[in-house]
Tab-separated table of C-alpha atoms and ligand atoms in Angstrom:
chain	number	residue	atom	x	y	z
A	15	MET	CA	18.092	-24.322	-11.372
A	16	THR	CA	19.933	-21.051	-11.888
A	17	ILE	CA	19.872	-18.389	-9.181
A	18	VAL	CA	17.488	-16.250	-11.229
A	19	GLU	CA	15.129	-19.205	-11.686
A	20	LEU	CA	15.133	-19.718	-7.912
A	21	MET	CA	14.468	-16.017	-7.370
A	22	LYS	CA	11.488	-16.109	-9.722
A	23	LYS	CA	10.068	-19.248	-8.153
A	24	ARG	CA	10.404	-18.152	-4.515
A	25	ARG	CA	7.232	-16.823	-2.915
A	26	SER	CA	6.286	-15.899	0.613
A	27	ILE	CA	4.322	-18.761	2.145
A	28	ARG	CA	1.918	-18.309	5.056
A	29	ARG	CA	0.586	-21.895	5.382
A	30	TYR	CA	2.798	-24.892	6.066
A	31	LYS	CA	2.484	-28.664	6.248
A	32	ILE	CA	3.345	-30.040	9.645
A	33	SER	CA	5.873	-32.491	8.081
A	34	PRO	CA	9.129	-32.227	10.019
A	35	ILE	CA	12.429	-31.119	8.514
A	36	SER	CA	15.876	-32.152	9.642
A	37	LYS	CA	18.387	-30.170	11.668
A	38	HIS	CA	20.842	-30.909	8.864
A	39	LEU	CA	18.711	-28.870	6.431
A	40	ILE	CA	18.471	-25.993	8.886
A	41	ASN	CA	22.261	-26.047	9.229
A	42	LYS	CA	22.623	-25.843	5.431
A	43	ILE	CA	20.312	-22.816	5.371
A	44	ILE	CA	22.250	-21.054	8.134
A	45	GLU	CA	25.511	-21.919	6.410
A	46	ALA	CA	24.214	-20.131	3.278
A	47	ALA	CA	23.570	-17.032	5.418
A	48	SER	CA	27.150	-17.152	6.660
A	49	TYR	CA	28.467	-16.586	3.116
A	50	ALA	CA	26.752	-13.186	2.874
A	51	PRO	CA	28.994	-10.143	2.621
A	52	SER	CA	28.987	-7.889	5.697
A	53	GLY	CA	30.356	-4.462	6.591
A	54	LEU	CA	34.011	-4.879	7.684
A	55	ASN	CA	33.333	-8.628	7.607
A	56	ARG	CA	31.834	-8.346	11.091
A	57	GLN	CA	29.190	-10.995	10.302
A	58	PRO	CA	26.768	-9.379	12.744
A	59	TRP	CA	24.277	-12.246	12.714
A	60	PHE	CA	23.087	-14.979	14.985
A	61	PHE	CA	20.268	-17.409	14.340
A	62	VAL	CA	18.047	-19.243	16.792
A	63	ALA	CA	16.292	-22.243	15.223
A	64	VAL	CA	13.175	-23.157	17.187
A	65	SER	CA	11.318	-26.446	16.689
A	66	ASN	CA	10.019	-26.825	20.252
A	67	SER	CA	6.195	-26.708	20.006
A	68	ASN	CA	5.725	-25.058	23.343
A	69	LEU	CA	8.162	-22.293	22.506
A	70	LYS	CA	6.649	-21.780	19.039
A	71	GLU	CA	3.232	-21.389	20.692
A	72	ARG	CA	4.602	-18.785	23.114
A	73	ILE	CA	6.245	-16.876	20.254
A	74	ARG	CA	2.959	-16.963	18.327
A	75	GLN	CA	0.947	-15.677	21.271
A	76	GLU	CA	3.314	-12.818	21.898
A	77	CYS	CA	3.479	-11.862	18.196
A	78	GLU	CA	-0.307	-11.962	17.878
A	79	LYS	CA	-0.626	-9.706	20.921
A	80	HIS	CA	1.617	-7.119	19.224
A	81	GLU	CA	-0.216	-7.613	15.910
A	82	ARG	CA	-3.630	-6.982	17.501
A	83	ARG	CA	-2.384	-3.711	18.990
A	84	PHE	CA	-0.889	-2.759	15.648
A	85	TYR	CA	-4.089	-3.560	13.703
A	86	GLU	CA	-6.124	-1.424	16.108
A	87	GLN	CA	-4.217	1.727	15.199
A	88	VAL	CA	-3.005	1.196	11.615
A	89	LYS	CA	-4.610	3.570	9.096
A	90	GLY	CA	-4.713	4.673	5.455
A	91	ASN	CA	-2.583	3.112	2.788
A	92	PHE	CA	-0.970	0.584	5.136
A	93	ARG	CA	-4.388	-0.704	6.268
A	94	GLU	CA	-5.530	-1.035	2.645
A	95	SER	CA	-2.418	-3.070	1.782
A	96	LEU	CA	-3.011	-5.391	4.742
A	97	SER	CA	-6.536	-6.199	3.568
A	98	PHE	CA	-5.423	-6.484	-0.093
A	99	PHE	CA	-3.057	-9.268	1.010
A	100	ASP	CA	-5.732	-10.806	3.309
A	101	LEU	CA	-3.410	-10.346	6.292
A	102	SER	CA	-4.748	-10.451	9.844
A	103	PRO	CA	-3.291	-10.560	13.359
A	104	VAL	CA	-3.632	-14.367	13.338
A	105	LYS	CA	-0.245	-15.908	12.567
A	106	SER	CA	-0.851	-19.663	12.360
A	107	PHE	CA	2.373	-20.203	10.416
A	108	LEU	CA	4.291	-19.611	13.642
A	109	THR	CA	2.999	-22.904	15.049
A	110	GLN	CA	2.465	-24.786	11.747
A	111	ALA	CA	5.992	-24.518	10.351
A	112	PRO	CA	8.322	-27.178	11.784
A	113	TYR	CA	11.057	-24.578	12.336
A	114	LEU	CA	11.216	-20.881	13.058
A	115	ILE	CA	14.561	-19.259	12.360
A	116	VAL	CA	14.783	-16.136	14.478
A	117	VAL	CA	17.333	-13.740	12.998
A	118	PHE	CA	19.314	-11.604	15.434
A	119	ALA	CA	21.719	-8.775	14.560
A	120	LYS	CA	24.539	-7.477	16.729
A	121	LYS	CA	23.603	-3.828	17.096
A	122	GLU	CA	27.087	-2.539	17.905
A	123	ASP	CA	28.591	-3.725	14.608
A	124	PRO	CA	28.852	-1.112	11.850
A	125	TYR	CA	26.507	-1.673	8.899
A	126	TRP	CA	24.545	-4.301	10.825
A	127	LYS	CA	21.260	-3.376	9.163
A	128	GLU	CA	22.597	-3.635	5.641
A	129	SER	CA	24.472	-6.858	6.384
A	130	ILE	CA	21.705	-8.706	8.185
A	131	TRP	CA	19.267	-8.255	5.314
A	132	ILE	CA	21.738	-9.640	2.811
A	133	SER	CA	22.098	-12.736	5.006
A	134	ILE	CA	18.307	-13.106	5.032
A	135	GLY	CA	18.275	-12.842	1.221
A	136	TYR	CA	20.831	-15.649	1.004
A	137	MET	CA	18.782	-17.810	3.370
A	138	ILE	CA	15.461	-17.437	1.579
A	139	LEU	CA	17.090	-18.515	-1.681
A	140	LYS	CA	18.753	-21.507	-0.047
A	141	ILE	CA	15.403	-22.475	1.499
A	142	GLU	CA	13.890	-22.387	-2.001
A	143	GLU	CA	16.751	-24.459	-3.418
A	144	GLU	CA	16.039	-27.153	-0.816
A	145	GLY	CA	12.403	-27.357	-1.972
A	146	LEU	CA	11.205	-25.686	1.216
A	147	ALA	CA	9.373	-22.415	1.759
A	148	SER	CA	9.574	-19.430	4.079
A	149	LEU	CA	8.263	-15.996	4.898
A	150	THR	CA	10.170	-12.902	5.974
A	151	TYR	CA	8.017	-12.117	8.978
A	152	THR	CA	8.646	-8.854	10.831
A	153	PRO	CA	6.174	-8.601	13.716
A	154	PRO	CA	5.483	-5.096	15.067
A	155	GLY	CA	7.232	-5.941	18.368
A	156	MET	CA	10.181	-8.313	18.681
A	157	SER	CA	12.125	-7.282	21.792
A	158	PHE	CA	10.378	-10.020	23.837
A	159	LEU	CA	12.418	-12.542	21.811
A	160	ASN	CA	15.657	-11.667	23.655
A	161	LYS	CA	14.311	-12.849	26.981
A	162	MET	CA	12.338	-15.769	25.575
A	163	LEU	CA	15.337	-17.104	23.606
A	164	SER	CA	18.015	-16.139	26.150
A	165	MET	CA	19.799	-13.693	23.866
A	166	SER	CA	21.850	-10.828	25.310
A	167	ASN	CA	20.659	-7.269	24.732
A	168	ASN	CA	23.610	-6.646	22.394
A	169	TYR	CA	21.474	-8.415	19.822
A	170	LYS	CA	18.251	-7.241	18.195
A	171	ALA	CA	15.709	-9.581	16.613
A	172	VAL	CA	14.982	-8.408	13.059
A	173	ALA	CA	12.861	-11.167	11.512
A	174	ILE	CA	11.324	-14.565	12.055
A	175	LEU	CA	11.525	-17.007	9.142
A	176	PRO	CA	9.118	-19.932	9.375
A	177	VAL	CA	10.617	-22.795	7.377
A	178	GLY	CA	8.739	-25.833	6.112
A	179	TYR	CA	6.910	-27.433	3.213
A	180	PRO	CA	4.335	-25.138	1.586
A	181	ASP	CA	0.633	-25.872	1.963
A	182	GLU	CA	-0.738	-22.999	-0.076
A	183	LYS	CA	-1.475	-22.086	-3.677
A	184	VAL	CA	-0.092	-18.600	-4.185
A	185	ASN	CA	-2.193	-15.989	-5.996
A	186	LEU	CA	0.488	-14.596	-8.302
A	187	SER	CA	-1.728	-11.762	-9.552
A	188	LYS	CA	-1.254	-10.108	-6.144
A	189	ARG	CA	2.522	-10.411	-6.291
A	190	LYS	CA	3.355	-8.730	-9.564
A	191	ARG	CA	6.695	-7.043	-9.951
A	192	LYS	CA	7.433	-3.655	-11.464
A	193	LEU	CA	8.696	-3.802	-15.024
A	194	ILE	CA	12.392	-3.207	-15.690
A	195	GLY	CA	11.586	0.059	-17.463
A	196	GLN	CA	10.125	1.401	-14.197
A	197	LEU	CA	13.224	0.537	-12.195
A	198	VAL	CA	16.207	1.840	-14.036
A	199	LYS	CA	17.643	4.655	-16.014
A	200	PHE	CA	20.916	4.383	-17.864
A	201	ILE	CA	23.259	7.359	-18.027
A	202	ASP	CA	25.830	6.653	-20.745
B	308	FMN	C1	11.460	-6.498	5.065
B	308	FMN	C2	10.252	-7.360	4.825
B	308	FMN	C3	9.268	-7.433	5.790
B	308	FMN	C4	8.160	-8.265	5.608
B	308	FMN	N1	7.264	-8.393	6.626
B	308	FMN	C5	6.212	-9.228	6.478
B	308	FMN	C6	5.319	-9.441	7.558
B	308	FMN	O1	5.514	-8.926	8.666
B	308	FMN	N2	4.251	-10.258	7.349
B	308	FMN	C7	4.037	-10.888	6.157
B	308	FMN	O2	3.061	-11.639	6.037
B	308	FMN	N3	4.883	-10.715	5.106
B	308	FMN	C8	5.970	-9.921	5.252
B	308	FMN	N4	6.865	-9.770	4.216
B	308	FMN	C9	6.653	-10.490	2.947
B	308	FMN	C10	6.156	-9.571	1.846
B	308	FMN	O3	4.805	-9.230	2.061
B	308	FMN	C11	6.325	-10.282	0.471
B	308	FMN	O4	7.682	-10.517	0.255
B	308	FMN	C12	5.767	-9.466	-0.681
B	308	FMN	O5	4.368	-9.292	-0.575
B	308	FMN	C13	6.060	-10.090	-2.063
B	308	FMN	O6	5.566	-11.420	-2.111
B	308	FMN	P1	6.542	-12.641	-2.440
B	308	FMN	O7	7.590	-12.689	-1.340
B	308	FMN	O8	5.665	-13.855	-2.419
B	308	FMN	O9	7.145	-12.417	-3.768
B	308	FMN	C14	7.997	-8.987	4.391
B	308	FMN	C15	9.009	-8.903	3.418
B	308	FMN	C16	10.123	-8.126	3.640
B	308	FMN	C17	11.228	-8.111	2.610
């Protein structure tokens, strides 16, 4: 498959089979992230791959606690989008998926925000290439992850990627993309 074919095929998945995946595959996914460009080549990323069921359960409980608080106060357009996508504070994928890759960025490195998101882009395509699925999950509170995963405070958790085999039929009509004509203007 070409890269563009992979890009078109990739979809966010929120239900996973419990089938395990190997550490070798997780290493290949992290290796793909390591090829991302980064500001001043600082490579401001670190990844914690969690398969321990007990730890996944604790991460889920903490995320759901933050989600419930968030759902209580979210209003307007954001609330409408959440119900359009049938999202709720329940995050079963955090315990279903065999692995959670927690993405940390080193806050003191210049351009860490820009760089970390490119590395995530590389990973989600590699996950697709391996016939697996993922979701870029950004819970409303993530600082608890430093203590839970023994990461120093120089690092900031930016996303959790559940990784596993998909167990969901995606409704593509809710995931339409803007047309090229809406995205670009040429100035010759
Ligand atoms: C920066 C970012 C944050 C996201 N955060 C969440 C999230 O917290 N929860 C969630 O269910 N999906 C999250 N998503 C997934 C998007 O909802 C999804 O990519 C979008 O609806 C398009 O669907 P697709 O990925 O299947 O093409 C996030 C995606 C990005 C890029």
